[in-house]
Amino acid sequence: MYINVIGAGLAGCEAAMQIASFGADVHLYEMKPAKRTPAHHTDYFGELVCSNSLKAMRTESAAGLLKEEMRRLDSFLMKCADKCRVPAGGALAVDRDEFSRLVTEGIKSNQKIKIISEEITQIPDDAVTIIATGPLTSEPLAESIKQKFGNSLSFFDAAAPIVTSNSIDMNYAFCASRYGKGDGDDYINCPMNKAEYEVFYNELLSAERAPLHDFDVNNPKVYEGCMPVEVMAQRGEGTLRFGPMKPVGLTDPKTCRRPWAVLQLRKENSTGSMYNLVGFQTNLKFPEQKRVFSLIPALHSADFVRYGVMHRNTFLDSPRILNSDYSVKENKKLFFAGQITGVEGYMESAASGIIAGINACRVSENKDTVILPKDTMIGALSEYISDYSVKKFQPMGANFGILPELENRPRDKKERGAAYSQRALKSLDKFITEILML
């Protein structure tokens, strides 16, 4: 007996390792290296295609709570992430290549997982199956899914550029974390005064964008969490200063004052040889990225080792298709996991893989599937993607707004986050002990 997992991204790898941990055999299908999507650059499994940040670490935050829940569910990817952390203030960021290398090694060394390098073009029916092909599912399989389930929604998201560290002019930059979090120097900050910012802003607005080679090119939907910086700028001159270029919590040691605007750079790898332009996802043409972003004083001679790109993401109309255990309503032996279900974010995708993997095992053993409590972050996400009352379904990441309200809701935001997290972890521990371990 075996279980199929289609796709070796974050959700697929997490699902495969969960299944293997329960003693079941896995057939893991991955079309790389023979074929890649437009967003992928390596042949590694679990490749991070956008940012290298896995968001906040504090368990009192929604993103931090999600990761702590994953750890308590024995998440394979969290173990990999913790081994290759790079400084990022209060966030968990990883060395991108090292992370994917650890994921790949872990999958390939597991004796219960058989890797099949093959593109799947039709939904398999030979065994219990998890489809975790991601938001860039290959066209043949996407067409097969569309024929079976009808409507799917599409939106565009983008990745930010990466520059070499030795090309950053530190005469115009300083090291610090916002509000002194982390080690205090986790980010390189590129400050701008008002005049510099205005020049940059106007050039950004007029810069030429790359064409979107897709059916939705004339009216693309752009996911808010990956909004291209040039699209964000169209909302007004102050938008960037209250968004990715906000200067709050930072003081320029050269002026002893808060800058007018700041671009933060975050380490891409453990050696610190490459830095990511934080929040600067873009769809500008490559020469335009070089021209416009070099207007930021610290980047006037920056060497761009990767330019930002924009690509199409596709996800299911999950409330009409999926149950909260990630199984298909009309076929309990077929599961979906990852961003194709409408969970938004690296760890959100991986968490869905955990639950799909657990439940695929249970179905294969003729056991009832399990659903995490709604007051946990993972349980709340699975509840959201399967909530039939949601009519205009859009991707959702971890946030406290999807959790049930607290009985005694603290007014202080930090205390409220701590209360949500304490309740969630207590509920999860009880679930693991009383239900999952049976």
Short mmCIF file of C-alpha atoms in Angstrom, two decimals:
data_model
loop_
_atom_site.label_atom_id
_atom_site.label_comp_id
_atom_site.label_asym_id
_atom_site.label_seq_id
_atom_site.Cartn_x
_atom_site.Cartn_y
_atom_site.Cartn_z
CA MET A 1 0.00 0.00 0.00
CA TYR A 2 1.26 3.47 -0.83
CA ILE A 3 0.01 7.06 -0.96
CA ASN A 4 0.65 9.42 -3.86
CA VAL A 5 1.95 12.93 -3.25
CA ILE A 6 2.08 15.13 -6.35
CA GLY A 7 4.60 17.95 -6.06
CA ALA A 8 7.74 18.33 -3.93
CA GLY A 9 7.19 21.90 -2.82
CA LEU A 10 6.67 22.91 0.80
CA ALA A 11 3.25 21.30 1.22
CA GLY A 12 4.19 18.16 -0.70
CA CYS A 13 7.42 17.58 1.22
CA GLU A 14 5.70 18.13 4.56
CA ALA A 15 2.90 15.74 3.58
CA ALA A 16 5.34 13.09 2.38
CA MET A 17 7.36 13.20 5.60
CA GLN A 18 4.22 13.05 7.75
CA ILE A 19 2.99 10.01 5.84
CA ALA A 20 6.38 8.31 6.12
CA SER A 21 6.49 9.01 9.86
CA PHE A 22 3.31 6.96 10.25
CA GLY A 23 4.98 4.03 8.48
CA ALA A 24 3.23 4.29 5.12
CA ASP A 25 5.01 4.26 1.76
CA VAL A 26 4.96 7.38 -0.38
CA HIS A 27 5.20 7.81 -4.14
CA LEU A 28 6.39 11.41 -4.45
CA TYR A 29 6.02 12.77 -7.98
CA GLU A 30 8.06 15.84 -8.98
CA MET A 31 8.51 17.12 -12.53
CA LYS A 32 11.87 18.78 -11.79
CA PRO A 33 14.57 18.53 -13.08
CA ALA A 34 13.02 17.74 -16.47
CA LYS A 35 10.60 20.67 -16.23
CA ARG A 36 10.38 23.80 -14.09
CA THR A 37 7.77 26.49 -13.59
CA PRO A 38 8.65 30.11 -14.54
CA ALA A 39 9.21 30.96 -10.86
CA HIS A 40 11.67 28.19 -10.02
CA HIS A 41 15.44 28.51 -10.36
CA THR A 42 16.87 25.27 -8.92
CA ASP A 43 16.21 21.53 -8.93
CA TYR A 44 15.87 21.40 -5.14
CA PHE A 45 12.69 20.34 -3.39
CA GLY A 46 10.95 22.87 -1.16
CA GLU A 47 12.30 25.82 -3.15
CA LEU A 48 11.45 29.27 -1.79
CA VAL A 49 10.45 31.25 -4.87
CA CYS A 50 9.79 34.67 -3.31
CA SER A 51 11.10 35.97 0.01
CA ASN A 52 13.43 33.97 2.27
CA SER A 53 11.49 35.16 5.33
CA LEU A 54 9.10 32.82 7.12
CA LYS A 55 7.66 35.80 9.04
CA ALA A 56 7.57 36.57 12.76
CA MET A 57 8.98 34.22 15.40
CA ARG A 58 7.10 35.46 18.49
CA THR A 59 4.41 32.99 19.50
CA GLU A 60 2.31 36.02 20.47
CA SER A 61 2.05 36.83 16.75
CA ALA A 62 -0.17 34.97 14.30
CA ALA A 63 2.77 33.84 12.15
CA GLY A 64 4.77 32.79 15.21
CA LEU A 65 1.84 30.84 16.61
CA LEU A 66 1.46 28.98 13.32
CA LYS A 67 5.11 27.90 13.39
CA GLU A 68 4.91 26.80 17.03
CA GLU A 69 1.86 24.68 16.22
CA MET A 70 3.80 23.13 13.35
CA ARG A 71 6.72 22.31 15.66
CA ARG A 72 4.38 20.52 18.06
CA LEU A 73 3.05 18.50 15.12
CA ASP A 74 6.64 17.41 14.36
CA SER A 75 7.05 19.58 11.26
CA PHE A 76 9.92 18.47 9.04
CA LEU A 77 10.25 21.90 7.42
CA MET A 78 10.48 23.74 10.73
CA LYS A 79 13.43 21.52 11.66
CA CYS A 80 15.11 22.44 8.39
CA ALA A 81 14.35 26.14 8.86
CA ASP A 82 15.74 26.23 12.40
CA LYS A 83 19.02 24.73 11.15
CA CYS A 84 19.70 27.41 8.54
CA ARG A 85 18.45 30.64 10.10
CA VAL A 86 19.94 33.97 9.10
CA PRO A 87 19.59 37.18 11.17
CA ALA A 88 16.30 38.96 10.51
CA GLY A 89 15.33 40.82 13.66
CA GLY A 90 12.08 39.39 15.00
CA ALA A 91 11.47 37.26 11.92
CA LEU A 92 12.57 33.74 11.02
CA ALA A 93 14.52 34.02 7.78
CA VAL A 94 16.58 31.24 6.23
CA ASP A 95 19.48 30.73 3.87
CA ARG A 96 17.39 30.04 0.78
CA ASP A 97 19.61 27.43 -0.90
CA GLU A 98 20.65 25.73 2.34
CA PHE A 99 17.01 25.38 3.37
CA SER A 100 16.05 23.70 0.10
CA ARG A 101 19.16 21.52 0.22
CA LEU A 102 18.24 20.26 3.69
CA VAL A 103 14.67 19.59 2.56
CA THR A 104 15.89 17.67 -0.49
CA GLU A 105 18.39 15.62 1.50
CA GLY A 106 15.77 14.74 4.10
CA ILE A 107 13.28 13.58 1.50
CA LYS A 108 15.81 11.60 -0.52
CA SER A 109 17.25 9.85 2.54
CA ASN A 110 13.86 8.65 3.78
CA GLN A 111 13.47 4.96 2.91
CA LYS A 112 9.66 5.18 2.89
CA ILE A 113 9.62 7.79 0.12
CA LYS A 114 10.03 6.77 -3.50
CA ILE A 115 10.80 9.78 -5.70
CA ILE A 116 9.42 9.62 -9.23
CA SER A 117 10.76 12.33 -11.56
CA GLU A 118 7.74 12.65 -13.78
CA GLU A 119 5.15 15.27 -14.69
CA ILE A 120 1.65 14.20 -13.71
CA THR A 121 -0.91 15.35 -16.27
CA GLN A 122 -4.04 13.62 -14.95
CA ILE A 123 -5.43 13.21 -11.44
CA PRO A 124 -4.28 9.72 -10.31
CA ASP A 125 -6.84 7.16 -9.17
CA ASP A 126 -4.53 4.26 -8.22
CA ALA A 127 -4.26 5.18 -4.54
CA VAL A 128 -5.03 7.79 -1.93
CA THR A 129 -3.56 10.96 -3.42
CA ILE A 130 -2.50 14.43 -2.27
CA ILE A 131 -2.16 17.09 -4.97
CA ALA A 132 0.31 19.69 -3.76
CA THR A 133 1.44 21.16 -7.06
CA GLY A 134 1.26 24.74 -5.90
CA PRO A 135 -0.02 27.94 -7.47
CA LEU A 136 1.95 27.31 -10.67
CA THR A 137 0.52 23.86 -11.39
CA SER A 138 1.62 22.75 -14.87
CA GLU A 139 -0.88 23.38 -17.63
CA PRO A 140 -1.87 19.73 -18.37
CA LEU A 141 -2.66 18.94 -14.74
CA ALA A 142 -4.29 22.34 -14.21
CA GLU A 143 -6.56 21.61 -17.16
CA SER A 144 -7.42 18.19 -15.71
CA ILE A 145 -8.31 19.82 -12.38
CA LYS A 146 -10.37 22.48 -14.13
CA GLN A 147 -12.32 19.88 -16.11
CA LYS A 148 -13.13 17.99 -12.93
CA PHE A 149 -13.90 20.86 -10.58
CA GLY A 150 -14.75 23.80 -12.80
CA ASN A 151 -13.95 27.27 -11.52
CA SER A 152 -10.53 28.20 -10.29
CA LEU A 153 -9.34 31.69 -9.52
CA SER A 154 -6.08 33.34 -10.52
CA PHE A 155 -4.01 36.21 -9.22
CA PHE A 156 -0.52 37.52 -9.81
CA ASP A 157 2.24 37.84 -7.25
CA ALA A 158 5.84 38.92 -7.43
CA ALA A 159 9.33 38.39 -6.06
CA ALA A 160 11.86 41.02 -4.94
CA PRO A 161 15.37 41.57 -6.35
CA ILE A 162 18.57 40.40 -4.65
CA VAL A 163 21.88 42.32 -4.59
CA THR A 164 25.41 41.39 -3.54
CA SER A 165 26.53 42.69 -0.16
CA ASN A 166 29.85 44.07 -1.38
CA SER A 167 28.04 46.30 -3.90
CA ILE A 168 26.04 48.11 -1.21
CA ASP A 169 27.60 51.48 -0.41
CA MET A 170 27.67 51.57 3.39
CA ASN A 171 28.58 55.25 3.31
CA TYR A 172 24.88 55.77 2.62
CA ALA A 173 23.53 52.93 4.79
CA PHE A 174 23.52 51.73 8.39
CA CYS A 175 22.88 48.43 10.17
CA ALA A 176 19.97 48.18 12.62
CA SER A 177 16.75 46.33 13.31
CA ARG A 178 13.56 48.31 13.70
CA TYR A 179 13.06 49.16 17.39
CA GLY A 180 16.29 47.29 18.17
CA LYS A 181 14.78 43.81 17.79
CA GLY A 182 17.01 40.81 17.13
CA ASP A 183 20.73 41.45 17.38
CA GLY A 184 20.27 45.09 16.46
CA ASP A 185 22.09 44.87 13.14
CA ASP A 186 20.10 42.23 11.28
CA TYR A 187 19.13 44.61 8.46
CA ILE A 188 21.05 47.00 6.27
CA ASN A 189 19.00 50.19 6.10
CA CYS A 190 19.14 52.44 3.05
CA PRO A 191 17.83 55.87 4.13
CA MET A 192 16.54 58.61 1.85
CA ASN A 193 15.79 62.23 2.49
CA LYS A 194 12.65 63.88 1.14
CA ALA A 195 14.22 65.09 -2.11
CA GLU A 196 15.83 61.71 -2.86
CA TYR A 197 12.58 59.92 -2.14
CA GLU A 198 10.55 62.17 -4.42
CA VAL A 199 12.93 61.58 -7.34
CA PHE A 200 12.82 57.84 -6.73
CA TYR A 201 9.02 57.81 -6.38
CA ASN A 202 8.41 59.69 -9.64
CA GLU A 203 10.82 57.48 -11.59
CA LEU A 204 9.18 54.39 -10.13
CA LEU A 205 5.77 55.55 -11.32
CA SER A 206 6.98 56.13 -14.88
CA ALA A 207 9.19 53.04 -15.17
CA GLU A 208 8.35 50.48 -17.85
CA ARG A 209 6.84 47.21 -16.70
CA ALA A 210 7.36 43.74 -18.10
CA PRO A 211 4.46 42.19 -20.05
CA LEU A 212 2.39 39.53 -18.32
CA HIS A 213 2.22 36.55 -20.63
CA ASP A 214 -1.11 35.24 -19.46
CA PHE A 215 -4.79 35.20 -20.23
CA ASP A 216 -5.50 37.78 -17.52
CA VAL A 217 -2.94 40.26 -18.79
CA ASN A 218 -5.33 43.16 -19.34
CA ASN A 219 -6.85 43.10 -15.87
CA PRO A 220 -4.65 41.04 -13.53
CA LYS A 221 -5.69 40.47 -9.93
CA VAL A 222 -2.75 41.18 -7.65
CA TYR A 223 -2.58 39.58 -4.22
CA GLU A 224 -2.21 42.27 -1.54
CA GLY A 225 0.51 40.38 0.34
CA CYS A 226 2.79 40.40 -2.73
CA MET A 227 1.79 43.74 -4.23
CA PRO A 228 4.47 44.99 -6.68
CA VAL A 229 6.09 48.13 -5.33
CA GLU A 230 5.24 50.08 -8.48
CA VAL A 231 1.55 49.15 -8.14
CA MET A 232 1.59 50.14 -4.48
CA ALA A 233 3.15 53.50 -5.38
CA GLN A 234 0.19 54.32 -7.61
CA ARG A 235 -1.97 54.61 -4.49
CA GLY A 236 -0.23 57.79 -3.45
CA GLU A 237 3.14 59.32 -2.66
CA GLY A 238 2.96 58.40 1.02
CA THR A 239 1.98 54.75 0.49
CA LEU A 240 5.53 53.41 0.41
CA ARG A 241 6.51 55.50 3.44
CA PHE A 242 3.75 53.80 5.41
CA GLY A 243 4.55 50.42 3.87
CA PRO A 244 7.83 48.78 2.85
CA MET A 245 9.80 52.05 3.20
CA LYS A 246 8.46 53.12 6.57
CA PRO A 247 11.18 54.77 8.69
CA VAL A 248 9.56 54.28 12.12
CA GLY A 249 11.73 52.61 14.74
CA LEU A 250 14.95 53.58 12.96
CA THR A 251 17.47 56.36 13.59
CA ASP A 252 20.19 57.19 11.09
CA PRO A 253 23.43 57.41 13.14
CA LYS A 254 24.84 59.93 10.66
CA THR A 255 22.04 62.45 11.26
CA CYS A 256 20.73 61.18 14.65
CA ARG A 257 17.26 61.54 13.14
CA ARG A 258 14.62 59.34 11.66
CA PRO A 259 14.99 59.25 7.84
CA TRP A 260 12.22 60.37 5.50
CA ALA A 261 12.06 56.88 3.99
CA VAL A 262 14.06 53.65 4.37
CA LEU A 263 14.56 50.55 2.26
CA GLN A 264 15.61 47.58 4.37
CA LEU A 265 17.87 44.82 3.05
CA ARG A 266 17.78 41.34 4.62
CA LYS A 267 20.37 38.55 4.36
CA GLU A 268 19.61 35.94 1.73
CA ASN A 269 22.19 33.42 2.92
CA SER A 270 24.16 32.55 6.04
CA THR A 271 27.40 34.08 4.72
CA GLY A 272 25.70 37.42 4.10
CA SER A 273 27.00 37.66 0.55
CA MET A 274 23.53 38.46 -0.83
CA TYR A 275 20.74 40.71 0.40
CA ASN A 276 17.03 40.84 -0.46
CA LEU A 277 15.21 44.15 -1.01
CA VAL A 278 12.53 43.74 1.64
CA GLY A 279 9.01 44.42 0.39
CA PHE A 280 10.22 45.37 -3.08
CA GLN A 281 8.39 42.79 -5.16
CA THR A 282 8.26 44.12 -8.68
CA ASN A 283 7.27 43.55 -12.29
CA LEU A 284 9.46 46.26 -13.79
CA LYS A 285 11.60 45.31 -16.77
CA PHE A 286 15.06 44.23 -15.65
CA PRO A 287 16.92 47.33 -16.96
CA GLU A 288 14.30 49.51 -15.29
CA GLN A 289 14.81 47.73 -11.96
CA LYS A 290 18.52 48.47 -12.20
CA ARG A 291 17.91 52.11 -13.18
CA VAL A 292 15.20 52.98 -10.66
CA PHE A 293 16.40 51.05 -7.61
CA SER A 294 19.92 52.41 -8.12
CA LEU A 295 18.45 55.85 -7.38
CA ILE A 296 18.44 54.80 -3.73
CA PRO A 297 21.81 56.23 -2.56
CA ALA A 298 23.13 53.06 -0.93
CA LEU A 299 22.33 51.07 -4.09
CA HIS A 300 23.84 53.46 -6.65
CA SER A 301 26.35 50.78 -7.70
CA ALA A 302 24.39 47.70 -6.65
CA ASP A 303 25.08 44.40 -8.41
CA PHE A 304 21.72 42.65 -8.96
CA VAL A 305 22.17 38.88 -8.90
CA ARG A 306 18.44 38.30 -9.29
CA TYR A 307 15.81 40.67 -10.58
CA GLY A 308 12.23 40.69 -9.38
CA VAL A 309 9.67 38.74 -11.38
CA MET A 310 5.90 38.49 -11.46
CA HIS A 311 3.97 35.30 -12.14
CA ARG A 312 0.48 33.87 -12.12
CA ASN A 313 -0.83 31.96 -9.11
CA THR A 314 -3.86 29.71 -9.36
CA PHE A 315 -5.98 28.39 -6.52
CA LEU A 316 -9.17 26.40 -6.15
CA ASP A 317 -12.56 27.76 -5.18
CA SER A 318 -11.94 25.63 -2.10
CA PRO A 319 -15.16 26.33 -0.13
CA ARG A 320 -17.07 24.67 -2.95
CA ILE A 321 -14.57 21.81 -3.40
CA LEU A 322 -12.76 20.90 -0.17
CA ASN A 323 -13.62 19.68 3.31
CA SER A 324 -11.77 21.10 6.31
CA ASP A 325 -9.55 17.98 6.39
CA TYR A 326 -8.34 19.02 2.89
CA SER A 327 -10.14 16.12 1.20
CA VAL A 328 -12.36 16.63 -1.83
CA LYS A 329 -16.06 16.69 -0.95
CA GLU A 330 -16.94 14.14 -3.61
CA ASN A 331 -13.87 11.91 -3.18
CA LYS A 332 -12.49 11.24 0.32
CA LYS A 333 -9.39 9.59 -1.14
CA LEU A 334 -8.28 12.73 -2.95
CA PHE A 335 -6.68 15.61 -1.06
CA PHE A 336 -5.24 18.99 -1.99
CA ALA A 337 -2.60 20.86 0.01
CA GLY A 338 -0.60 24.06 -0.22
CA GLN A 339 -1.28 27.36 -1.92
CA ILE A 340 -3.53 25.75 -4.51
CA THR A 341 -6.09 25.44 -1.67
CA GLY A 342 -6.03 29.18 -0.96
CA VAL A 343 -3.82 29.23 2.12
CA GLU A 344 -1.34 32.06 1.55
CA GLY A 345 2.25 31.88 2.72
CA TYR A 346 5.15 29.47 2.97
CA MET A 347 4.36 28.06 6.39
CA GLU A 348 0.62 28.15 5.85
CA SER A 349 1.18 25.93 2.81
CA ALA A 350 3.45 23.59 4.74
CA ALA A 351 0.95 23.37 7.60
CA SER A 352 -1.79 22.28 5.22
CA GLY A 353 0.59 19.57 4.02
CA ILE A 354 0.91 18.28 7.58
CA ILE A 355 -2.86 17.93 7.95
CA ALA A 356 -3.37 16.47 4.48
CA GLY A 357 -0.59 13.95 5.14
CA ILE A 358 -2.04 12.87 8.48
CA ASN A 359 -5.51 12.48 7.01
CA ALA A 360 -4.34 10.67 3.88
CA CYS A 361 -2.77 8.07 6.19
CA ARG A 362 -5.95 7.75 8.21
CA VAL A 363 -8.08 7.29 5.09
CA SER A 364 -5.70 4.61 3.80
CA GLU A 365 -6.15 2.80 7.13
CA ASN A 366 -9.97 3.20 7.02
CA LYS A 367 -9.92 5.61 9.96
CA ASP A 368 -11.88 8.82 10.33
CA THR A 369 -10.00 11.95 9.37
CA VAL A 370 -9.15 14.58 11.99
CA ILE A 371 -9.66 18.32 12.05
CA LEU A 372 -7.65 20.55 14.35
CA PRO A 373 -9.60 22.70 16.82
CA LYS A 374 -10.88 25.95 15.36
CA ASP A 375 -9.07 27.98 18.02
CA THR A 376 -5.70 26.82 16.68
CA MET A 377 -4.20 28.75 13.77
CA ILE A 378 -3.88 25.65 11.59
CA GLY A 379 -7.44 24.61 12.40
CA ALA A 380 -8.76 28.09 11.68
CA LEU A 381 -7.07 28.16 8.28
CA SER A 382 -8.58 24.80 7.31
CA GLU A 383 -11.95 26.07 8.50
CA TYR A 384 -11.62 29.20 6.36
CA ILE A 385 -10.73 27.43 3.12
CA SER A 386 -13.70 25.07 3.53
CA ASP A 387 -16.28 27.61 4.72
CA TYR A 388 -19.09 27.44 2.18
CA SER A 389 -20.49 30.77 3.38
CA VAL A 390 -17.41 32.55 1.96
CA LYS A 391 -18.72 33.66 -1.44
CA LYS A 392 -15.81 35.70 -2.78
CA PHE A 393 -12.98 33.40 -1.80
CA GLN A 394 -9.48 34.94 -1.64
CA PRO A 395 -6.17 33.56 -0.31
CA MET A 396 -5.74 33.82 3.45
CA GLY A 397 -2.61 33.79 5.59
CA ALA A 398 -2.27 33.34 9.34
CA ASN A 399 -3.98 36.11 11.31
CA PHE A 400 -5.84 36.38 14.59
CA GLY A 401 -8.96 37.59 12.80
CA ILE A 402 -9.86 34.05 11.69
CA LEU A 403 -9.74 32.68 15.25
CA PRO A 404 -12.84 32.53 17.47
CA GLU A 405 -13.12 35.60 19.67
CA LEU A 406 -11.66 35.45 23.18
CA GLU A 407 -14.07 35.35 26.12
CA ASN A 408 -12.21 38.09 27.97
CA ARG A 409 -10.56 40.05 25.18
CA PRO A 410 -7.58 42.15 26.41
CA ARG A 411 -7.49 45.69 25.06
CA ASP A 412 -3.71 45.66 24.72
CA LYS A 413 -2.65 44.20 21.35
CA LYS A 414 0.33 42.23 22.69
CA GLU A 415 -1.67 40.83 25.59
CA ARG A 416 -4.42 39.88 23.15
CA GLY A 417 -1.95 38.04 20.92
CA ALA A 418 -0.54 36.20 23.92
CA ALA A 419 -4.05 35.17 24.99
CA TYR A 420 -4.89 33.83 21.52
CA SER A 421 -1.65 31.87 21.45
CA GLN A 422 -1.96 30.42 24.95
CA ARG A 423 -5.47 29.22 24.19
CA ALA A 424 -4.42 27.75 20.84
CA LEU A 425 -1.41 25.85 22.16
CA LYS A 426 -3.35 24.46 25.11
CA SER A 427 -6.06 23.29 22.73
CA LEU A 428 -3.51 21.77 20.34
CA ASP A 429 -1.69 19.88 23.09
CA LYS A 430 -4.98 18.37 24.22
CA PHE A 431 -5.83 17.41 20.62
CA ILE A 432 -2.45 15.71 20.12
CA THR A 433 -2.76 13.74 23.36
CA GLU A 434 -6.42 12.75 23.23
CA ILE A 435 -7.08 12.36 19.49
CA LEU A 436 -4.01 12.31 17.27
CA MET A 437 -2.05 9.81 19.37
CA LEU A 438 -4.91 7.27 19.39
#
